[in-house]
Coordinates of C-alpha atoms in Angstrom, one line a residue:
M1 CA -116.3 -160.7 85.5
N2 CA -113.1 -159.0 86.3
S3 CA -112.4 -155.1 86.1
R4 CA -110.6 -155.6 82.7
D5 CA -113.7 -157.4 81.2
L6 CA -115.9 -154.6 82.6
I7 CA -114.0 -151.8 80.9
H8 CA -114.2 -153.7 77.5
H9 CA -117.9 -154.5 78.0
P10 CA -120.0 -152.7 75.1
A11 CA -122.6 -151.5 77.6
C12 CA -119.9 -149.4 79.5
L13 CA -118.5 -147.6 76.6
P14 CA -121.0 -144.5 76.6
L15 CA -120.4 -144.0 80.3
I16 CA -116.6 -144.1 79.9
V17 CA -116.7 -141.6 77.0
F18 CA -119.0 -139.3 79.0
C19 CA -116.7 -139.1 81.9
L20 CA -113.6 -138.5 79.8
G21 CA -115.6 -135.6 78.1
I22 CA -116.1 -134.0 81.5
L23 CA -112.5 -134.3 82.5
L24 CA -111.2 -132.9 79.2
A25 CA -113.7 -129.9 79.6
D26 CA -112.4 -129.1 82.9
A27 CA -108.8 -129.4 81.8
N28 CA -109.4 -127.1 78.9
A29 CA -111.2 -124.5 81.2
A30 CA -108.4 -124.5 83.7
Q31 CA -105.8 -123.7 80.9
K32 CA -107.9 -120.7 79.6
P33 CA -106.9 -117.3 81.2
V34 CA -109.4 -115.8 83.3
A35 CA -110.7 -112.4 82.2
P36 CA -110.4 -109.9 85.1
H37 CA -113.6 -108.6 86.7
P38 CA -114.1 -104.9 85.7
K39 CA -113.2 -102.5 88.6
P40 CA -115.9 -100.0 89.7
S41 CA -115.0 -96.4 88.9
V42 CA -113.7 -94.4 91.9
A43 CA -116.5 -91.9 91.5
A44 CA -119.0 -94.7 91.6
E45 CA -117.4 -96.3 94.6
T46 CA -116.6 -93.2 96.9
P47 CA -118.8 -90.1 96.8
E48 CA -117.2 -86.9 96.6
K49 CA -115.9 -85.5 99.9
T50 CA -117.8 -82.5 101.2
R51 CA -115.5 -79.9 102.4
D52 CA -116.0 -78.5 106.0
A53 CA -117.7 -74.9 106.2
Q54 CA -114.9 -72.5 107.3
L55 CA -115.4 -69.6 109.5
T56 CA -112.4 -67.2 110.2
L57 CA -112.5 -65.0 113.2
G58 CA -110.3 -62.0 114.1
Y59 CA -108.5 -61.0 117.2
L60 CA -107.4 -57.3 117.5
G61 CA -105.4 -56.3 120.4
Q62 CA -103.2 -53.4 121.7
T63 CA -100.6 -53.7 124.3
R64 CA -100.9 -51.0 127.0
P65 CA -98.0 -49.7 129.2
Q66 CA -98.3 -50.8 132.8
A67 CA -98.4 -48.1 135.4
V68 CA -96.7 -50.4 137.9
A69 CA -94.4 -53.1 137.0
P70 CA -95.3 -56.5 138.4
P71 CA -93.3 -57.8 141.4
F72 CA -90.3 -60.2 140.4
F73 CA -92.0 -63.3 141.8
Q74 CA -95.1 -62.8 139.7
D75 CA -95.0 -64.2 136.1
A76 CA -96.2 -61.6 133.6
A77 CA -99.3 -62.5 131.7
T78 CA -98.1 -62.5 128.1
A79 CA -100.4 -62.6 125.0
Q80 CA -103.4 -62.1 127.2
G81 CA -106.6 -62.7 125.3
V82 CA -104.9 -64.2 122.2
Q83 CA -104.2 -67.5 124.3
G84 CA -107.8 -67.6 125.4
A85 CA -109.1 -67.2 121.9
L86 CA -106.8 -69.9 120.6
L87 CA -108.2 -72.3 123.2
G88 CA -111.6 -71.4 122.1
I89 CA -110.7 -72.2 118.5
K90 CA -109.5 -75.6 119.6
D91 CA -112.8 -76.3 121.5
N92 CA -114.9 -75.2 118.5
N93 CA -113.0 -77.4 116.1
T94 CA -113.5 -80.4 118.5
T95 CA -117.3 -79.9 118.0
G96 CA -116.7 -79.0 114.4
V97 CA -115.6 -82.4 113.5
F98 CA -119.1 -83.8 114.0
T99 CA -120.9 -80.6 112.5
R100 CA -118.5 -80.2 109.4
Q101 CA -117.5 -76.7 110.5
H102 CA -113.9 -75.4 110.8
F103 CA -112.8 -72.3 112.7
E104 CA -109.5 -70.4 112.2
L105 CA -108.3 -67.3 114.0
K106 CA -106.4 -64.2 112.5
Q107 CA -104.7 -62.4 115.1
V108 CA -103.2 -58.8 115.2
V109 CA -101.7 -57.2 118.2
V110 CA -100.2 -53.7 117.9
G111 CA -98.1 -51.7 120.2
P112 CA -99.2 -48.8 122.4
E113 CA -98.3 -46.2 119.8
E114 CA -99.3 -48.1 116.6
D115 CA -102.4 -47.5 114.7
V116 CA -105.3 -49.7 115.8
T117 CA -107.6 -48.6 113.0
Q118 CA -105.3 -49.6 110.4
A119 CA -105.1 -53.1 111.7
Y120 CA -108.8 -53.2 112.1
R121 CA -109.2 -52.3 108.4
K122 CA -106.7 -55.0 107.5
L123 CA -108.9 -57.6 109.1
L124 CA -112.0 -56.2 107.4
A125 CA -110.2 -56.4 104.1
E126 CA -109.6 -60.1 104.5
G127 CA -113.3 -60.7 104.9
V128 CA -113.4 -61.1 108.8
Q129 CA -116.8 -60.3 110.2
H130 CA -116.4 -61.6 113.9
I131 CA -113.6 -59.6 115.5
I132 CA -112.5 -59.9 119.3
V133 CA -111.2 -56.6 120.3
D134 CA -109.0 -55.7 123.3
V135 CA -108.4 -51.9 123.1
P136 CA -109.2 -49.0 125.4
A137 CA -112.7 -47.8 125.7
E138 CA -112.4 -44.6 123.4
K139 CA -110.7 -46.6 120.6
L140 CA -113.3 -49.4 120.8
L141 CA -116.0 -46.6 120.5
E142 CA -114.3 -45.3 117.4
L143 CA -114.0 -48.7 115.7
S144 CA -117.6 -49.7 116.4
G145 CA -118.8 -46.3 114.8
M146 CA -116.9 -46.7 111.5
P147 CA -119.1 -47.0 108.4
E148 CA -117.2 -50.4 107.6
S149 CA -118.4 -51.9 110.8
A150 CA -121.9 -52.0 109.8
D151 CA -121.8 -55.8 109.0
V152 CA -119.1 -56.6 111.7
Q153 CA -119.7 -58.3 115.1
I154 CA -117.4 -56.8 117.6
Y155 CA -116.7 -58.8 120.8
N156 CA -115.4 -56.5 123.6
V157 CA -113.0 -58.3 125.8
G158 CA -110.8 -55.3 126.9
S159 CA -112.9 -52.7 128.5
D160 CA -115.4 -52.8 131.5
D161 CA -116.5 -49.2 131.0
D162 CA -120.1 -48.8 131.8
A163 CA -120.5 -46.1 129.3
L164 CA -119.9 -48.6 126.4
R165 CA -122.9 -50.4 127.7
G166 CA -124.9 -47.3 128.2
A167 CA -125.0 -43.9 126.6
H168 CA -122.2 -44.8 124.1
C169 CA -123.5 -48.5 123.3
A170 CA -123.3 -49.8 119.8
V171 CA -125.6 -52.2 118.1
N172 CA -122.8 -54.1 116.6
T173 CA -120.9 -54.6 119.8
V174 CA -121.3 -57.3 122.6
H175 CA -119.4 -57.3 125.9
L176 CA -117.7 -60.4 127.2
L177 CA -115.8 -58.7 130.1
P178 CA -118.1 -57.8 133.0
S179 CA -119.1 -54.2 133.4
Q180 CA -118.0 -51.9 136.3
A181 CA -121.6 -52.1 137.4
M182 CA -121.6 -55.8 137.5
R183 CA -118.4 -55.8 139.7
A184 CA -119.9 -53.3 142.0
D185 CA -123.2 -54.9 142.4
A186 CA -121.5 -58.3 143.2
L187 CA -119.5 -56.6 145.9
A188 CA -122.5 -54.8 147.3
Q189 CA -124.4 -58.0 147.7
F190 CA -121.8 -59.5 149.7
L191 CA -121.3 -56.5 151.9
L192 CA -125.1 -56.4 152.5
K193 CA -125.2 -60.1 153.4
K194 CA -122.4 -59.6 155.9
R195 CA -124.2 -56.5 157.3
W196 CA -121.1 -54.3 156.7
Q197 CA -123.1 -51.3 155.7
K198 CA -121.0 -48.3 156.6
L199 CA -118.2 -47.7 154.0
L200 CA -115.2 -45.5 153.4
L201 CA -114.6 -44.8 149.7
V202 CA -111.1 -44.0 148.6
V203 CA -110.8 -42.9 144.9
G204 CA -107.5 -42.9 142.9
P205 CA -106.4 -40.2 140.3
L206 CA -107.1 -42.1 137.0
E207 CA -110.2 -41.6 135.0
T208 CA -111.0 -45.3 135.3
D209 CA -110.8 -44.8 139.0
K210 CA -113.5 -42.2 138.9
S211 CA -115.7 -44.2 136.7
Y212 CA -115.4 -47.3 139.0
A213 CA -116.2 -45.1 142.0
Q214 CA -119.4 -44.0 140.3
A215 CA -120.3 -47.7 139.8
L216 CA -119.6 -48.3 143.5
K217 CA -121.8 -45.3 144.5
R218 CA -124.7 -46.6 142.3
A219 CA -124.4 -50.1 143.8
V220 CA -124.3 -48.7 147.4
K221 CA -127.4 -46.8 146.8
K222 CA -129.1 -49.8 145.0
F223 CA -128.4 -52.2 148.0
G224 CA -129.2 -49.8 150.8
L225 CA -125.5 -49.4 152.1
K226 CA -124.0 -46.0 153.1
I227 CA -120.8 -44.2 152.2
V228 CA -119.9 -42.4 155.5
E229 CA -117.0 -40.6 153.8
E230 CA -115.2 -40.3 150.3
K231 CA -111.5 -39.4 150.1
Q232 CA -109.4 -38.8 147.2
W233 CA -105.8 -40.4 147.3
L234 CA -103.4 -37.8 146.1
H235 CA -100.1 -39.1 147.6
S236 CA -97.2 -40.6 145.9
F237 CA -94.9 -42.6 148.0
D238 CA -91.1 -41.6 148.2
D239 CA -88.2 -42.4 150.6
R240 CA -89.6 -39.9 153.2
R241 CA -93.2 -41.0 153.1
T242 CA -93.8 -44.7 153.7
P243 CA -97.2 -46.6 153.6
E244 CA -96.9 -47.5 157.3
S245 CA -97.1 -43.7 158.1
E246 CA -99.4 -42.5 155.3
V247 CA -102.3 -45.1 155.3
P248 CA -103.0 -44.8 159.1
V249 CA -103.2 -41.1 158.9
F250 CA -105.3 -41.0 155.8
T251 CA -107.9 -43.4 157.3
Q252 CA -107.9 -41.9 160.8
G253 CA -111.0 -40.2 162.2
V254 CA -113.7 -42.2 160.3
E255 CA -116.0 -44.9 161.6
Y256 CA -116.6 -47.5 159.0
D257 CA -117.0 -51.2 158.5
V258 CA -115.2 -51.6 155.1
A259 CA -112.7 -49.6 153.0
L260 CA -113.8 -49.6 149.4
L261 CA -110.9 -48.8 147.1
A262 CA -111.2 -47.5 143.4
D263 CA -107.5 -47.9 142.3
T264 CA -107.9 -49.5 138.8
G265 CA -104.1 -48.9 138.1
D266 CA -103.0 -50.6 141.3
L267 CA -101.0 -47.5 142.4
F268 CA -101.8 -47.5 146.0
G269 CA -104.4 -50.1 147.0
H270 CA -102.0 -52.8 147.8
Y271 CA -100.6 -50.8 150.7
F272 CA -104.0 -50.6 152.5
P273 CA -104.5 -54.1 154.0
Y274 CA -103.2 -54.2 157.5
R275 CA -102.2 -50.6 157.5
T276 CA -105.5 -48.9 158.2
W277 CA -106.0 -47.0 161.4
L278 CA -108.9 -49.3 162.3
P279 CA -108.6 -53.0 161.7
R280 CA -111.1 -53.2 158.8
P281 CA -111.5 -55.3 155.6
I282 CA -110.4 -53.9 152.3
A283 CA -112.6 -54.3 149.1
G284 CA -113.0 -53.1 145.6
T285 CA -110.0 -53.1 143.3
Q286 CA -107.9 -54.7 146.0
G287 CA -108.6 -56.8 149.0
L288 CA -111.9 -58.5 148.3
V289 CA -112.2 -58.1 144.4
P290 CA -115.1 -59.1 142.1
R291 CA -113.6 -61.0 139.1
A292 CA -115.0 -62.8 136.1
W293 CA -112.2 -65.6 136.3
Y294 CA -109.5 -66.5 138.7
Y295 CA -106.9 -69.2 138.7
T296 CA -108.0 -70.8 141.8
H297 CA -111.6 -71.2 140.6
E298 CA -112.3 -75.0 140.1
Q299 CA -116.0 -75.5 140.6
W300 CA -118.3 -76.8 137.9
G301 CA -115.6 -78.3 135.9
A302 CA -113.6 -75.1 135.7
L303 CA -110.4 -77.1 136.8
Q304 CA -110.3 -78.9 133.5
L305 CA -110.3 -75.6 131.6
Q306 CA -107.7 -74.2 133.9
N307 CA -105.5 -77.1 133.2
R308 CA -105.9 -77.1 129.4
F309 CA -105.2 -73.5 129.2
R310 CA -102.1 -73.8 131.4
R311 CA -100.8 -76.7 129.2
Q312 CA -101.1 -74.6 126.1
S313 CA -99.8 -71.2 127.4
G314 CA -97.6 -72.1 130.3
R315 CA -99.5 -69.7 132.6
W316 CA -102.7 -69.3 134.3
M317 CA -105.9 -67.9 132.6
T318 CA -106.7 -64.3 133.2
E319 CA -110.0 -62.4 133.0
I320 CA -109.1 -61.2 129.3
D321 CA -108.2 -64.8 128.3
Y322 CA -111.5 -66.0 129.7
A323 CA -113.5 -63.3 127.9
A324 CA -111.8 -64.2 124.6
W325 CA -112.4 -67.8 125.2
L326 CA -116.1 -67.0 125.7
A327 CA -116.2 -64.9 122.6
V328 CA -115.0 -67.7 120.4
R329 CA -117.1 -70.2 122.1
A330 CA -120.3 -68.0 121.7
V331 CA -119.6 -68.0 117.9
G332 CA -119.0 -71.7 117.8
E333 CA -122.2 -72.5 119.8
A334 CA -124.4 -70.2 117.5
A335 CA -122.8 -71.8 114.5
T336 CA -123.6 -75.2 115.9
R337 CA -127.1 -74.5 116.9
T338 CA -128.0 -72.8 113.5
Q339 CA -126.0 -75.4 111.5
S340 CA -124.6 -72.3 109.5
I341 CA -121.6 -70.0 109.3
D342 CA -123.7 -67.3 107.9
Y343 CA -122.9 -63.9 109.7
A344 CA -126.5 -62.9 110.0
K345 CA -127.7 -66.2 111.2
I346 CA -124.9 -66.4 114.0
S347 CA -125.1 -62.8 115.0
G348 CA -128.9 -63.0 115.3
F349 CA -129.1 -66.3 117.2
M350 CA -126.4 -65.2 119.6
K351 CA -128.5 -62.2 120.7
S352 CA -131.8 -64.3 120.9
A353 CA -133.5 -65.6 124.0
E354 CA -132.8 -69.2 122.8
F355 CA -128.8 -68.8 123.1
S356 CA -127.1 -70.0 126.2
L357 CA -123.4 -70.7 126.7
A358 CA -121.7 -72.9 129.4
G359 CA -119.0 -71.0 131.1
F360 CA -118.0 -73.3 134.1
K361 CA -119.8 -71.0 136.5
G362 CA -122.9 -73.2 137.4
M363 CA -125.4 -71.1 135.4
P364 CA -126.0 -70.7 131.6
L365 CA -124.6 -67.4 130.3
S366 CA -126.5 -65.3 127.7
F367 CA -126.4 -61.8 126.2
R368 CA -128.8 -59.0 127.4
A369 CA -130.8 -57.7 124.6
W370 CA -130.8 -54.2 125.9
D371 CA -126.9 -53.6 125.9
G372 CA -125.1 -56.5 124.7
Q373 CA -123.6 -57.4 128.0
L374 CA -122.9 -61.1 128.7
R375 CA -124.7 -62.1 131.8
Q376 CA -122.4 -64.2 134.1
P377 CA -121.7 -64.9 137.8
M378 CA -119.0 -63.0 139.5
L379 CA -116.3 -64.5 141.7
L380 CA -115.4 -62.6 144.9
V381 CA -111.7 -63.4 145.4
D382 CA -109.4 -62.4 148.4
N383 CA -106.0 -63.7 149.1
D384 CA -106.0 -65.9 145.9
Y385 CA -109.1 -67.8 146.9
P386 CA -112.8 -67.4 146.1
V387 CA -114.7 -66.1 149.1
G388 CA -118.1 -66.1 147.4
I389 CA -119.9 -66.2 144.1
A390 CA -122.5 -63.6 142.9
P391 CA -125.5 -63.4 142.7
L392 CA -125.6 -64.6 146.2
E393 CA -128.5 -66.5 147.6
G394 CA -131.5 -64.4 148.5
F395 CA -131.0 -61.8 145.7
L396 CA -133.8 -62.5 143.4
H397 CA -135.1 -61.2 140.1
P398 CA -138.4 -61.8 138.2
K399 CA -136.7 -63.0 135.1
N400 CA -133.0 -63.9 135.5
E401 CA -130.9 -63.9 138.7
L402 CA -127.9 -62.8 136.9
D403 CA -129.6 -59.6 136.1
T404 CA -129.3 -58.5 139.7
L405 CA -125.7 -57.8 138.6
G406 CA -125.2 -54.7 136.4
M407 CA -127.7 -52.4 134.6
D408 CA -131.2 -53.9 134.4
Q409 CA -133.5 -53.2 131.5
A410 CA -135.2 -50.4 133.4
E411 CA -132.0 -48.8 134.3
T412 CA -130.2 -48.9 131.1
Q413 CA -129.1 -45.7 129.1
C414 CA -128.7 -47.8 125.9
H415 CA -131.4 -46.9 123.6
G416 CA -129.9 -47.5 120.2
R417 CA -129.9 -51.3 119.9

């Protein structure tokens, strides 16, 4: 039987009809338009985006006239403090990407004769409760005592006055800049370790010179050193009186190991090295100087902070920059740990024993409960290079070695916190 006979065979007709039916059904289906699948709604597909919690910090500064103009070869440190705070904001927001927190900075810097109080009230009116303040000690005391400051946390980055941590302390103020007592204790530890125990103390005419001299005297007594003579510097150099003639005569007739200078305005201290009657080291406000931060410090990862700051500002980080950076970072750390931007939670945690802050100094930093001072190591710097870092080895404390620097709890005159 050939293929033509097979097609016309009666038994094959049902199969042929079935196959043709399938082919026609497929053809009809292909010609019908396909109804589009319903798209899911945007609300059902993407959950509503949660906004980051936003915390605004304030920066209040006042420029101060310089008693002595910096030398022509030394770059002036412009916008001190502000640049440090801005770098801290960047660092906080780097972490804030993961914690859904965002930080901003409102900055107000007034001139020497402008009204600091008015600028402060402006920040308060904008709802700012964390304010970094770089103003003289007497103005800081006024701001912290205002009734409007009851629910404000003030971060002192501009004054190292011991009285602000002592008899004039305020419960709403913490201090990021080291106190005069911390500076003096760091220096005294180094002198004792070197066995340079006989000291000549030279005090300048400024009030800050006198208060720093008091801190030095306290440290000398605390560490068992001895001031063999104290002298007041009352000279003013002119064309007829040169440093080469004045300094040797001024330091003559005294047997001492080190000359301690209290010259916070840098009016005369820079004339002392290599001009004293006896060949002796200089320390205090000039010579070997205790500092919170210095541009040659590079240990414990400090170099990366130095470089980041220089790329941002075009200059090196100063003590005030570092203090402002620490203030912003302290707020950021507390916000991260509490998972909140609530003022009471941040302020409370920051002052608790659980709080600690990395400051590129090899030890965790924290606030003292009794006076609000930030514990931190001190760099001892001379000739642009760190000579040592206090607390030095061998100076022990039953609770925290950093409390060998500055007023310990048993010594404090702050009783209002």
